[in-house]
Tab-separated table of C-alpha atoms in Angstrom:
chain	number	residue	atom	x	y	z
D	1	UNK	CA	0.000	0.000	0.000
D	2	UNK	CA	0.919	3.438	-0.217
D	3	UNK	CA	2.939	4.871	2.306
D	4	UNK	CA	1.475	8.675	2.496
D	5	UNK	CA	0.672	9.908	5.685
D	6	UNK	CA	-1.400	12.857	6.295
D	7	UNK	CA	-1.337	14.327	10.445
D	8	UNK	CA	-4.645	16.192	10.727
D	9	UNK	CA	-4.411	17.949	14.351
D	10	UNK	CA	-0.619	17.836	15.809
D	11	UNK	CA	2.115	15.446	17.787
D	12	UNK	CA	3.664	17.615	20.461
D	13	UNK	CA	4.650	14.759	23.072
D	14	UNK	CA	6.156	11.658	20.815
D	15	UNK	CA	8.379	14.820	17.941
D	16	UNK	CA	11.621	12.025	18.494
D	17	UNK	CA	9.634	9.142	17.495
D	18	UNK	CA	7.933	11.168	14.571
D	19	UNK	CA	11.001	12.511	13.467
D	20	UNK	CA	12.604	8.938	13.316
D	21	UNK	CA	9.428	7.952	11.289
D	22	UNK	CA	10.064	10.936	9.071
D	23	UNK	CA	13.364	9.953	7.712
D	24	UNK	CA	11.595	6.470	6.833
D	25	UNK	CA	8.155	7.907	5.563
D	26	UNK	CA	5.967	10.228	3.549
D	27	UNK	CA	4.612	12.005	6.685
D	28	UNK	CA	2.802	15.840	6.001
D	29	UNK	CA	0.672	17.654	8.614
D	30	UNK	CA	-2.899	18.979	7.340
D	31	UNK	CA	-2.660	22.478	6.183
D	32	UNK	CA	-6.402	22.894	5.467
D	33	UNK	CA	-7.425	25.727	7.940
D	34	UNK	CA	-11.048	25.481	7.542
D	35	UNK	CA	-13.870	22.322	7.066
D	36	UNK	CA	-14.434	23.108	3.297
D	37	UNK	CA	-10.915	23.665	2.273
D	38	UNK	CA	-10.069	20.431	3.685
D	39	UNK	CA	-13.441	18.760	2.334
D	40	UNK	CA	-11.739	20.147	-1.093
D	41	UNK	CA	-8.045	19.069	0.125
D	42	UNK	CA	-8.679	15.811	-0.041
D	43	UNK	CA	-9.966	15.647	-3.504
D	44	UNK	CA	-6.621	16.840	-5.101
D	45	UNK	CA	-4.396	17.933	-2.589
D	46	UNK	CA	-4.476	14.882	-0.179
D	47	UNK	CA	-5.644	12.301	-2.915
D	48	UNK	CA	-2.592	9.873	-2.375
D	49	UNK	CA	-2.842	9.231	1.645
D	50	UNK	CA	-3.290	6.230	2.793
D	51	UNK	CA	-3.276	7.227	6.566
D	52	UNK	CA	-4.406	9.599	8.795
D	53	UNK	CA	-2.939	10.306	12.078
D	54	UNK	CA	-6.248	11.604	13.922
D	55	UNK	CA	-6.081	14.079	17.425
D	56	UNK	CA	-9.029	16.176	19.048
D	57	UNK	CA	-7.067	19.407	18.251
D	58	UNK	CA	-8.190	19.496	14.714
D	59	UNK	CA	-11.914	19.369	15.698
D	60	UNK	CA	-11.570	23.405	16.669
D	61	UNK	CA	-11.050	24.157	12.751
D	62	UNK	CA	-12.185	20.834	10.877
D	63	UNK	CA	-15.027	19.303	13.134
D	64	UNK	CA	-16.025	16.434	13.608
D	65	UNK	CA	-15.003	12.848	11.015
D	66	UNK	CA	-18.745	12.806	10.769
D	67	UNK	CA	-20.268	10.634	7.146
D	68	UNK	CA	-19.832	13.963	5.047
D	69	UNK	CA	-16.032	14.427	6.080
D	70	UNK	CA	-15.782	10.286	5.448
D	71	UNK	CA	-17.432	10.341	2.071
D	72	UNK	CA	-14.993	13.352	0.823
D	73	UNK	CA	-11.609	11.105	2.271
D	74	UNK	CA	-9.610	9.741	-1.212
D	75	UNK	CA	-9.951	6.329	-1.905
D	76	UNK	CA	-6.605	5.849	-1.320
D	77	UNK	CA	-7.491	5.839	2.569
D	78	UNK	CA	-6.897	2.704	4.471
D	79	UNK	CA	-6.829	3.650	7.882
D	80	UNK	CA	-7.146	6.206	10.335
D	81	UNK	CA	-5.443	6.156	13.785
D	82	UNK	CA	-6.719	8.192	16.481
D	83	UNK	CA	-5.347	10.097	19.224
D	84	UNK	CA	-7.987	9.078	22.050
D	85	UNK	CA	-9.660	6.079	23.878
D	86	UNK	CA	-13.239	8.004	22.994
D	87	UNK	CA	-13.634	8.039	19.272
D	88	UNK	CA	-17.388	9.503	19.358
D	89	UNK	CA	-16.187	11.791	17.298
D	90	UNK	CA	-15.461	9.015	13.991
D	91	UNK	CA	-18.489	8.004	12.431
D	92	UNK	CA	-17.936	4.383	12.813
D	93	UNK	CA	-20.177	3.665	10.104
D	94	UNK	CA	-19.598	5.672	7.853
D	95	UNK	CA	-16.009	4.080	7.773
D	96	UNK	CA	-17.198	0.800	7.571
D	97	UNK	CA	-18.910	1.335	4.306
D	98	UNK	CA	-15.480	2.800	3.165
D	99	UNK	CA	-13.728	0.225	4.427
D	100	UNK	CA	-11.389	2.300	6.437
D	101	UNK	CA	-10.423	0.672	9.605
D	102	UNK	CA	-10.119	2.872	12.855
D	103	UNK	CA	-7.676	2.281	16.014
D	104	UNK	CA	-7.817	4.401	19.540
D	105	UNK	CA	-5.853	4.188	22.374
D	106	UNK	CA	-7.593	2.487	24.911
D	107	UNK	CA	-4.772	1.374	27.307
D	108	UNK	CA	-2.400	4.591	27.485
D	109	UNK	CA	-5.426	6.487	29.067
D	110	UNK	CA	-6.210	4.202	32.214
D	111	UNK	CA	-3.804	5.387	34.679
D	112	UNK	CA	-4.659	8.819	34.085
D	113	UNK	CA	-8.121	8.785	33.731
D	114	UNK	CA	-8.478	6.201	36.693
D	115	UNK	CA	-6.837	8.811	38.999
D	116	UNK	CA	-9.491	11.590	38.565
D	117	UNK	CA	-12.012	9.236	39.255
D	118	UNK	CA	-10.165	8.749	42.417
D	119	UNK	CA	-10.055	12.742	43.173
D	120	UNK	CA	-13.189	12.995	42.174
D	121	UNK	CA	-14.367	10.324	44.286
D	122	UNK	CA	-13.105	11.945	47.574
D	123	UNK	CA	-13.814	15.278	46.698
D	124	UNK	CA	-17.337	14.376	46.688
D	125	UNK	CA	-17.504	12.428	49.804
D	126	UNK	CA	-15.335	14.732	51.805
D	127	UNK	CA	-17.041	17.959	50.202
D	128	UNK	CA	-13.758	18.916	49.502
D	129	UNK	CA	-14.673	21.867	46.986
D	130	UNK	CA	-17.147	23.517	49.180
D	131	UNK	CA	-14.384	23.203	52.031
D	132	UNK	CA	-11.675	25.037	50.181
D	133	UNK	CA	-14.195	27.595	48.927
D	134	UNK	CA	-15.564	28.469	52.570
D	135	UNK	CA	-11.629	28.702	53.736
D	136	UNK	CA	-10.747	31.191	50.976
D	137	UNK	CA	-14.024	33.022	51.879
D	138	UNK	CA	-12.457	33.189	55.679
D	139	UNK	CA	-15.553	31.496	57.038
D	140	UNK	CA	-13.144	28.037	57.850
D	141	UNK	CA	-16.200	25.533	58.713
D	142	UNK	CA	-18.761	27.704	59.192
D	143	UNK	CA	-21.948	26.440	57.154
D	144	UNK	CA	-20.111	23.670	55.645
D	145	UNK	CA	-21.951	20.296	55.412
D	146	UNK	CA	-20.224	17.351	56.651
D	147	UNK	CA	-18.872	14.793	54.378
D	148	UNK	CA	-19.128	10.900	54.342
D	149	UNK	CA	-16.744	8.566	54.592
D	150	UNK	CA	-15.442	5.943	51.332
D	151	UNK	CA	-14.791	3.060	53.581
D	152	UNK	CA	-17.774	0.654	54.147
D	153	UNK	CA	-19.242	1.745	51.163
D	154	UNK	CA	-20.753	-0.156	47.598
D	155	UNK	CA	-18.520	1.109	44.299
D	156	UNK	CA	-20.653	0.659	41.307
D	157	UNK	CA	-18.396	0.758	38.203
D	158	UNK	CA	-20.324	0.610	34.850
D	159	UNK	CA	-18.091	-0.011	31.927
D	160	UNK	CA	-14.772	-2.309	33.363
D	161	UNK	CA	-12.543	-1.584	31.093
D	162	UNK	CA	-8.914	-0.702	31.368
D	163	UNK	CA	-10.061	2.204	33.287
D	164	UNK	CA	-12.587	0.937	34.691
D	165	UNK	CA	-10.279	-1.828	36.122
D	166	UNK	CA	-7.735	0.195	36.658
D	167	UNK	CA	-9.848	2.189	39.320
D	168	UNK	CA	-10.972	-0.565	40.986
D	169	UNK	CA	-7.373	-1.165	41.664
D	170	UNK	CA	-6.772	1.855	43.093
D	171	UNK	CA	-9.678	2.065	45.179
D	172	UNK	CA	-8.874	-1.515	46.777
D	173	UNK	CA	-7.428	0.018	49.410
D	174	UNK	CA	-9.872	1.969	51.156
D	175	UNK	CA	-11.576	-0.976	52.681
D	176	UNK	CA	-15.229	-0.929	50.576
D	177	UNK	CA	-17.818	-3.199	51.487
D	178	UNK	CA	-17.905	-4.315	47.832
D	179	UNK	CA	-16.594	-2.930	43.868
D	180	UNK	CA	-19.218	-4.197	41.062
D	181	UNK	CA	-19.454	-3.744	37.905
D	182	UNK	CA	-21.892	-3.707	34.721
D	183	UNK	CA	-20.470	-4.415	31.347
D	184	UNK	CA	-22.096	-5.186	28.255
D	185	UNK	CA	-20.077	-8.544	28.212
D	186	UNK	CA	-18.897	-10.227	31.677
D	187	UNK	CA	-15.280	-10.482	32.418
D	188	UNK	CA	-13.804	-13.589	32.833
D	189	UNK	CA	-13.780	-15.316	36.238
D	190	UNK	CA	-9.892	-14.949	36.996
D	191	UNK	CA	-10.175	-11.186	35.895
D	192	UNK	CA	-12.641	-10.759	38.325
D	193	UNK	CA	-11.034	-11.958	40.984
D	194	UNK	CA	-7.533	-9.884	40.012
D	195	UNK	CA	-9.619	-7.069	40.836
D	196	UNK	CA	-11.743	-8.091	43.247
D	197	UNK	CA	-14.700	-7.330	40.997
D	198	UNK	CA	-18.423	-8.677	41.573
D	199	UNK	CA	-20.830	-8.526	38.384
D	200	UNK	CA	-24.167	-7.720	38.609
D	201	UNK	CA	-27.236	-6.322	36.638
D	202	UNK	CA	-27.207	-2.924	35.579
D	203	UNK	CA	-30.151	-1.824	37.476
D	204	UNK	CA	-29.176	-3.755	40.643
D	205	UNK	CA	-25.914	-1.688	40.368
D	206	UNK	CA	-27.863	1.648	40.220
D	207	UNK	CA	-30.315	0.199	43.357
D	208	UNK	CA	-27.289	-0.709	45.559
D	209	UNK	CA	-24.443	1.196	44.775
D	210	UNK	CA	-23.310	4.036	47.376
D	211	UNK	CA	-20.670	5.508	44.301
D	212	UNK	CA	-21.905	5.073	40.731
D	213	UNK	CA	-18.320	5.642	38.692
D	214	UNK	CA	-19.125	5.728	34.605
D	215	UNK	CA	-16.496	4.561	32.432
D	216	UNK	CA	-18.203	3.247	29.539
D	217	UNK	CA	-17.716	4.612	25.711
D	218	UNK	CA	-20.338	6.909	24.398
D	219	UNK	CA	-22.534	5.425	21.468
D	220	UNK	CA	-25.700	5.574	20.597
D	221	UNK	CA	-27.000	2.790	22.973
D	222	UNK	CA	-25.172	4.531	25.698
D	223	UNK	CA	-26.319	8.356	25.413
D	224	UNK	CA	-28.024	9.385	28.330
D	225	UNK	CA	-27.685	5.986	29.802
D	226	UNK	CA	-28.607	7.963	32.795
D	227	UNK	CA	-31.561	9.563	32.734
D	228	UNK	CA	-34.746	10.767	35.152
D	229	UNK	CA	-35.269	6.655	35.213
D	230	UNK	CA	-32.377	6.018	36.132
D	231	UNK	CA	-32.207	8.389	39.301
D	232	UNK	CA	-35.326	7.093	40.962
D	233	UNK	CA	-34.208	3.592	41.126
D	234	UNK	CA	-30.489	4.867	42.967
D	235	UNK	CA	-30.146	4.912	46.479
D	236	UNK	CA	-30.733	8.478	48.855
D	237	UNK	CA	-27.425	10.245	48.742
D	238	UNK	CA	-25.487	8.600	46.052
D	239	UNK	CA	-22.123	9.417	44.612
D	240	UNK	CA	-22.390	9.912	40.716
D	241	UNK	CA	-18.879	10.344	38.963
D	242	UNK	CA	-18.143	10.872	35.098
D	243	UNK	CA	-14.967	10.449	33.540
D	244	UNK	CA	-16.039	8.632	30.175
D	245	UNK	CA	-18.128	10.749	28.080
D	246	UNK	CA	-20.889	13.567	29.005
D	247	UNK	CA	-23.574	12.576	27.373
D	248	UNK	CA	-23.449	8.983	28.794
D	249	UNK	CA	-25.665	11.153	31.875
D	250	UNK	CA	-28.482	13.820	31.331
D	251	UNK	CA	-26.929	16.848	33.019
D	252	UNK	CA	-30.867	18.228	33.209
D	253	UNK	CA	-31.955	14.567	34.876
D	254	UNK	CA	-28.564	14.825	37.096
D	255	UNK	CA	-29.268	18.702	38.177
D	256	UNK	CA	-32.644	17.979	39.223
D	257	UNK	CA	-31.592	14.632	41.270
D	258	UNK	CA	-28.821	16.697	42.856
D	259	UNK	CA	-31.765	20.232	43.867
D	260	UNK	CA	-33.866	17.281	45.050
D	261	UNK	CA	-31.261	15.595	47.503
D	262	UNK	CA	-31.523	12.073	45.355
D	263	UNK	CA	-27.707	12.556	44.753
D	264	UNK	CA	-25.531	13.914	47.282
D	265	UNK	CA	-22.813	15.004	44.918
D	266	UNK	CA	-21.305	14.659	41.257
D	267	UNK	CA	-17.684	14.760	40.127
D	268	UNK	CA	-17.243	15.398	36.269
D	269	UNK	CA	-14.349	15.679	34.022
D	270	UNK	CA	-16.631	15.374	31.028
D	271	UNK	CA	-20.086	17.108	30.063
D	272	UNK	CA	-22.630	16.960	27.095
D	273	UNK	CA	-21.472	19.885	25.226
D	274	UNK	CA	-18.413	20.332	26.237
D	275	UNK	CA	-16.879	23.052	26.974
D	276	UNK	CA	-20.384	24.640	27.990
D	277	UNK	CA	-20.970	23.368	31.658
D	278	UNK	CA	-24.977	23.255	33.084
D	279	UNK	CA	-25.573	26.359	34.767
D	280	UNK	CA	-27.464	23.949	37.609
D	281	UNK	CA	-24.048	22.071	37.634
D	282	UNK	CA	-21.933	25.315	37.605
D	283	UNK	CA	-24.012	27.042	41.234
D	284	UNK	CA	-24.576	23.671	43.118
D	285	UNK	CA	-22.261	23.202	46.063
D	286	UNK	CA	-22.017	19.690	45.921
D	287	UNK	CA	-20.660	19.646	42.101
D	288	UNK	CA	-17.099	18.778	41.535
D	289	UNK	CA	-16.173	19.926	38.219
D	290	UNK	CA	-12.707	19.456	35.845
D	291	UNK	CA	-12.097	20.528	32.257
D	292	UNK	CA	-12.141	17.353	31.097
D	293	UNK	CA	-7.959	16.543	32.547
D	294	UNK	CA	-8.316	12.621	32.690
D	295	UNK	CA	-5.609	12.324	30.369
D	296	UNK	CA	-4.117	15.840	30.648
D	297	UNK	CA	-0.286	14.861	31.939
D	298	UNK	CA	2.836	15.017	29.862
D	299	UNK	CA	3.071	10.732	30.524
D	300	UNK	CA	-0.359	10.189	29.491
D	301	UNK	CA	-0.043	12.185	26.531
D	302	UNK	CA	3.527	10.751	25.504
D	303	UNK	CA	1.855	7.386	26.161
D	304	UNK	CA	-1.291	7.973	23.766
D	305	UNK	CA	0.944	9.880	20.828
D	306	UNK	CA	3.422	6.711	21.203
D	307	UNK	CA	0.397	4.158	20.853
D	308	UNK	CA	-0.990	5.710	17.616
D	309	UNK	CA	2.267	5.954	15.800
D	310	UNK	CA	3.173	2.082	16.595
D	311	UNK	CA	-0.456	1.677	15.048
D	312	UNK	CA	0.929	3.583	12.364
D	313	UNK	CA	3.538	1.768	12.035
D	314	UNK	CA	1.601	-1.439	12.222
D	315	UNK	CA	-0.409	-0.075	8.985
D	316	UNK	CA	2.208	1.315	6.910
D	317	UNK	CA	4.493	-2.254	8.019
D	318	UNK	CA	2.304	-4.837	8.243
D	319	UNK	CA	-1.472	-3.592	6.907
D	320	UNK	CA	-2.457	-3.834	10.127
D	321	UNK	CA	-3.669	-2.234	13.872
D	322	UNK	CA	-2.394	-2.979	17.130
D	323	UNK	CA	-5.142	-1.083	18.895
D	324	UNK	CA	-8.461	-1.061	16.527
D	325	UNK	CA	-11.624	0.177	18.101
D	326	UNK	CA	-13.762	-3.155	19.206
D	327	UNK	CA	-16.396	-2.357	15.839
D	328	UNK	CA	-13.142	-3.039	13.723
D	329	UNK	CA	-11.829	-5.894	15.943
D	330	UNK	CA	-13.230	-8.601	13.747
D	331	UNK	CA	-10.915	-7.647	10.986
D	332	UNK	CA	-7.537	-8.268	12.949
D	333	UNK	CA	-8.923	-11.422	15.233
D	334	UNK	CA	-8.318	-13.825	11.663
């Protein structure tokens, strides 16, 4: 296959390893500065790549890799490899009619993402925002609720993935009554046990779990996931915590479970329209709000940039991905 290799966003943490793959390969960065132009780009321009190196910085002037951008790629395109373990913004099936097979980088964001879970976790049980706010106001504890303690408590973790594993690790040590999980397919018994995971039903999670921690993908079967349903069936005073995707929750359902006392407190790195916050979310006390810095360390970056060029290299070597997203699995599993 051709070896042309177009970067549409930027590499800022792995420049050695790029500029060792630069001596070896065809590798340009996009210079289109707006959707159309590089709509038009690829139609002349860009009509020889056969791979496109893929990160979220390019959504600012291109947008999204929704079925119009797709349809407009050459037909030259073989692959693209993404710089993310979310790839909501790829039109999965749009690419599978084209036959252009997608990777992500599911395994270089764990650590990282699993440790604002973590903060977020005992910021919301310790009220640690509203605690720092009073102090800077001078009032020290005055009118500051209480928190709760982790230990003794139920850790609900839907989606146990790498990250979702990954923070049950971390979390082993604060002596919980008991981490489950919900996943769309069960985890094998000896996995399980590594983590000292219990599976259950979705809705028994929501019904017992003192923390619900989300760290599914975002699809279409999985927006708003949690809704106004889902609220009413959760215990008095739950924890909710989002580090996966925004629109996996309803920020409206979530705002009114929070004014109503259902939920005691949310932590979120990630919100449906990101990077507009809920106004509700934004003036509640017990809200614990990042923008979106699961992944934002120089390792974790380093680590993702590193992961898509060895699936680069895996293409351009070997027609081939190391790391393709699960819907594109079947092709590599031969």
């Amino acid at each position: 296959m051709s070896s042309k290799v177009l970067i549409v966003g930027c590499i800022e943490f792995a420049t050695d390893i790029l500029c060792e793959l630069q001596k070896k390969y065809s590798i340009e960065y996009c210079a289109s500065r707006t959707r159309q132009e590089f709509i038009q780009d690829c139609s002349d321009k860009y009509k020889d790549i056969s791979i496109i190196y893929h990160s979220p910085e390019a959504h600012e002037s291109l947008g999204v890799f929704d079925a119009e951008m797709i349809q407009s790629f050459p037909e030259s395109l073989k692959y693209i490899v993404y710089c993310g373990a979310g790839y909501d913004s790829i039109d999965v099936d749009a690419c599978e009619q084209r036959q252009i097979k997608v990777s992500h980088t599911p395994m270089a964001v764990d650590d990282g993402t699993a440790d604002i879970a973590v903060i977020l976790i005992l910021a919301c049980c310790r009220n640690m925002i509203a605690a720092s706010n009073n102090l800077r106001k001078g009032r020290f504890r005055h009118g500051l609720s209480m928190g709760t303690d982790v230990q003794g408590k139920v850790l609900g973790i839907i989606g146990a993935g790498g990250i979702g594993k990954t923070l049950a690790k971390r979390m082993a040590g604060f002596d919980l009554k008991q981490i489950q999980y919900y996943n769309r397919n069960r985890l094998h018994k000896d996995v399980e046990e590594q983590y000292n995971l219990t599976y259950v039903d979705f809705e028994t999670l929501l019904r017992t779990s003192d923390i619900i921690s989300i760290h599914c993908p975002h699809s279409a079967q999985t927006t708003h996931l949690i809704d106004y349903k889902e609220f009413t069936y959760m215990k008095k005073d739950v924890i909710i915590v989002n580090t996966a995707r925004g629109k996996v929750i309803n920020e409206a359902a979530l705002v009114k479970a929070l004014e109503r006392g259902q939920v005691l407190a949310a932590g979120l790195d990630v919100f449906e329209e990101e990077p507009k916050v809920h106004p509700g979310l934004l003036t509640h006390p017990r809200s614990v709000l990042l923008p979106h810095i699961g992944t934002f360390t120089r390792q974790s970056q380093h680590n993702m940039e590193k992961l898509v060029l060895d699936n680069l290299v895996a293409a351009l070597e070997h027609d081939t991905l190391l790391t393709p997203i699960p819907e594109h699995r079947k092709y590599f599993n031969k």
